[in-house]
Amino acid sequence: MNANQLSGLLKAQQKIIEVVALGAPLSECLTTICQLIESLFDSPKAKSSILLLEGKQLWHGAAPSLSNQYCKAIDGVAIGPNAGSCGTAAFTGRQVIVSDIEHDPLWKDYRDIALPYGLKACWSMPIFSSQHDILGSFAIYYTEVKTPDNVDLALIEQFSHLSGLAIEKHKTSLRESELLTCLKNSNEKLQALTSVMPDQAIIIDEEGRYVDFYGGDPQLLEDSSNNMVGRKATEGMPAEQAELFMRTIKKCLDSNEVQIFEYELEVLKGKCNFEGRFVRVNHYLAEAPDQRHLLWVARDITDKRQADLRIEQLAFYDPLTNLPNRRLLIDRLRGAIDKVKRHKVVGAVLFLDLDDFKRINDSLGHNVGDQLLIKVAQRLKPLLRDTDTIARIGGDEFVIILESFEKNLNRVMGQATSVSKKLLANLSHTFHLGNGDYRIGGSIGIKLIEGDDVTTDDILKHADAAMYRAKKMGRNCFAFYEPALQELIDKRLEIESEISAAIKQGHFCAFFQPQVNMKGSLIGAEALIRWRHPEKGLISPVHFIPVAEQSGHIHHLQQAVLEDACSLLLQLQKESLIEDDFSIAINISAGQFDNTLECSLKRIIERFQLSPRRFKLEITESMLMDNVQDTINLMHRLRKDKFRFSVDDFGTGYSSLAYLHTFPIDELKIDGSFVQQLMPKGGDTAIIDAIIAIAKQLELRVIAEGVENHFQVNQLSLRQVDGMQGYFYARPMQASDMLNWVRESKESYVVNYDI
Ligand code: C2E
Ligand code: CA
Ligand code: CA
């Protein structure tokens, strides 16, 4: 290449780069390339051509000196191993030099197209991209048969390379503009979509700055959207929420996964709850496609949250007092147990039962009862710490979990004690309900949560047991749970269910123990209940009467005893075995001495056609002392009907002697323990003597029970009691045996005692 050619080449190169860099259309760039190489060849016989490869076909790029018809004729030519110079070069990726089109086999299929235009030779070179992909073919045609020299080939290579640059640049900018259109389209779609959504769609940048707003209710924004662009979303959030917000954004950008985040925000409408969904958006800004953005779809879930809260409230709270219910309590108890196990500490649970709730509820109605429960809850709650739990688990029962967990058991006990005292003291103040003031009390059972194998069931059961014990201690008391007590309670529950089964199966009956006078004549009998257990045999009343009294089964038992007593009386009367003053003593439990008893007594004597005089009702001293006025009234009514009363176990209770004469009683019964003091070597006879003296003074009959031996009989005769009962005469026996006993004694009997 000579100096002229070289400088021409350099100039041509510069010109081409300039045209390309200025972004001239591709056809213009390629035409310039063609014109410049032709000028360097400096011969009208040389005509350059650029074809562009698309798929497997070559399409017209530029060929300013070739005839248009020829260009059209080869437009879209398929590349291949024998496809002229250009088609073969683009196919093989190598330069293809054809010096004589007419005779070269590569042109076999195309020579008839080329020759008419005077084209005799064609030297072609593939155009490569920077990645070495084939972009097309660059060619010089000659209108004479000719072989290129090295300079020709070097020029062709150079210009083919320049063509590659121009084509590549064009393709990139094409891609960019496509991308832009794409972006524009997708933004428009986003806009269309979000404009019909109730949710707010917000675009934020990676620092959480507002960029764009789409759709949604503007009232759900903190300000008008115009004022907000550029502001940070975290500005209006509390620090903790802001931090979580930024963390969520980062996670979304890093993972490219949808992130969901619930938050609360003060917006134009007021304080609202939102559920935000974040999704990464790439190339959001056409002018800055590398910046990362997020689409944040904010949904107002205030209503849903309130509904959820309401559902939770219903599921976990007592609707009357708004205190946690049993379910939530159990949940919290589990938490407490966990804490105790994990930190090896001790906790405390208080079981509170109101003392007089039932009375108020029954006498004043459920409305007032409800009011009372609400007031109790309101009064107790402020006495506890916020972290303590106070739950209402039914009727008038409240359970409190104290949040003061400690390693030192004594301190926990101390705290439980002081809280219990505080609660009870406050409960004892007057409650104003409806039109009146009422006083109630409470009983508290305390269960400490300690050790490894505790369950929620046990805690509640034990706290309940302790409460029960507290109740027995009197009003406004508290008691700690004691394990030994639990055994008793378990047994009690077992007996309770056995009793109800036994009632249905008719396993209860009365035994009878005769009572005689000084002369040894039969004056009566005491009916004593027995449980004929199919496996355990006869069970003594001491084992089941207290349980039956508490569970309310005592009425059924009483009924069984009355039926047996009436049948026996009927039989004795029928056989004329008894005198007019013969009576059967019936034991009456505390708590049973009420109108129901009055009714069932009247009903049964009516049914058996018996006189009330045949019955002596045995009541105890404590029954006389509790609820005095009601008791006296009922006694008077029954007495008027000619039932008689005997005070059982007299001397063992704490009866007020001052009151004794005010009760309509007929008889005092000396307890067996005093009779036992009558012994040959001198026992303590002071009490028995005192009882007899009182009886005489008040003109009451006196009867001694538990009489076991001759000596006792003699001593009692000396003291002139009216009647005696005990093993000395007979053990309690079933009705048929009693009948026989009476028959036999009638026949044989006249016993003389040594006096
Ligand atoms: P209680 O009313 O003091 O009955 C007297 C108890 O002394 C009876 O015991 C009787 O079997 C027993 N006993 C009789 N003679 C002697 C004796 O010579 N020596 C000794 N050591 N004991 C004697 P039981 O039948 O086991 O009754 C125990 C308690 O159960 C009764 O004491 C009474 O409080 C209650 N009870 C029995 N039947 C009924 C009933 O039908 N209704 C109610 N509410 N309580 C009943
Ligand atoms: Ca008795
Ligand atoms: Ca007794």
Tab-separated table of C-alpha atoms in Angstrom, residues 13 304 487:
chain	number	residue	atom	x	y	z
A	13	GLN	CA	-11.675	5.044	8.701
A	304	LYS	CA	-60.038	-7.156	58.800
A	487	GLU	CA	-55.816	-37.677	97.784
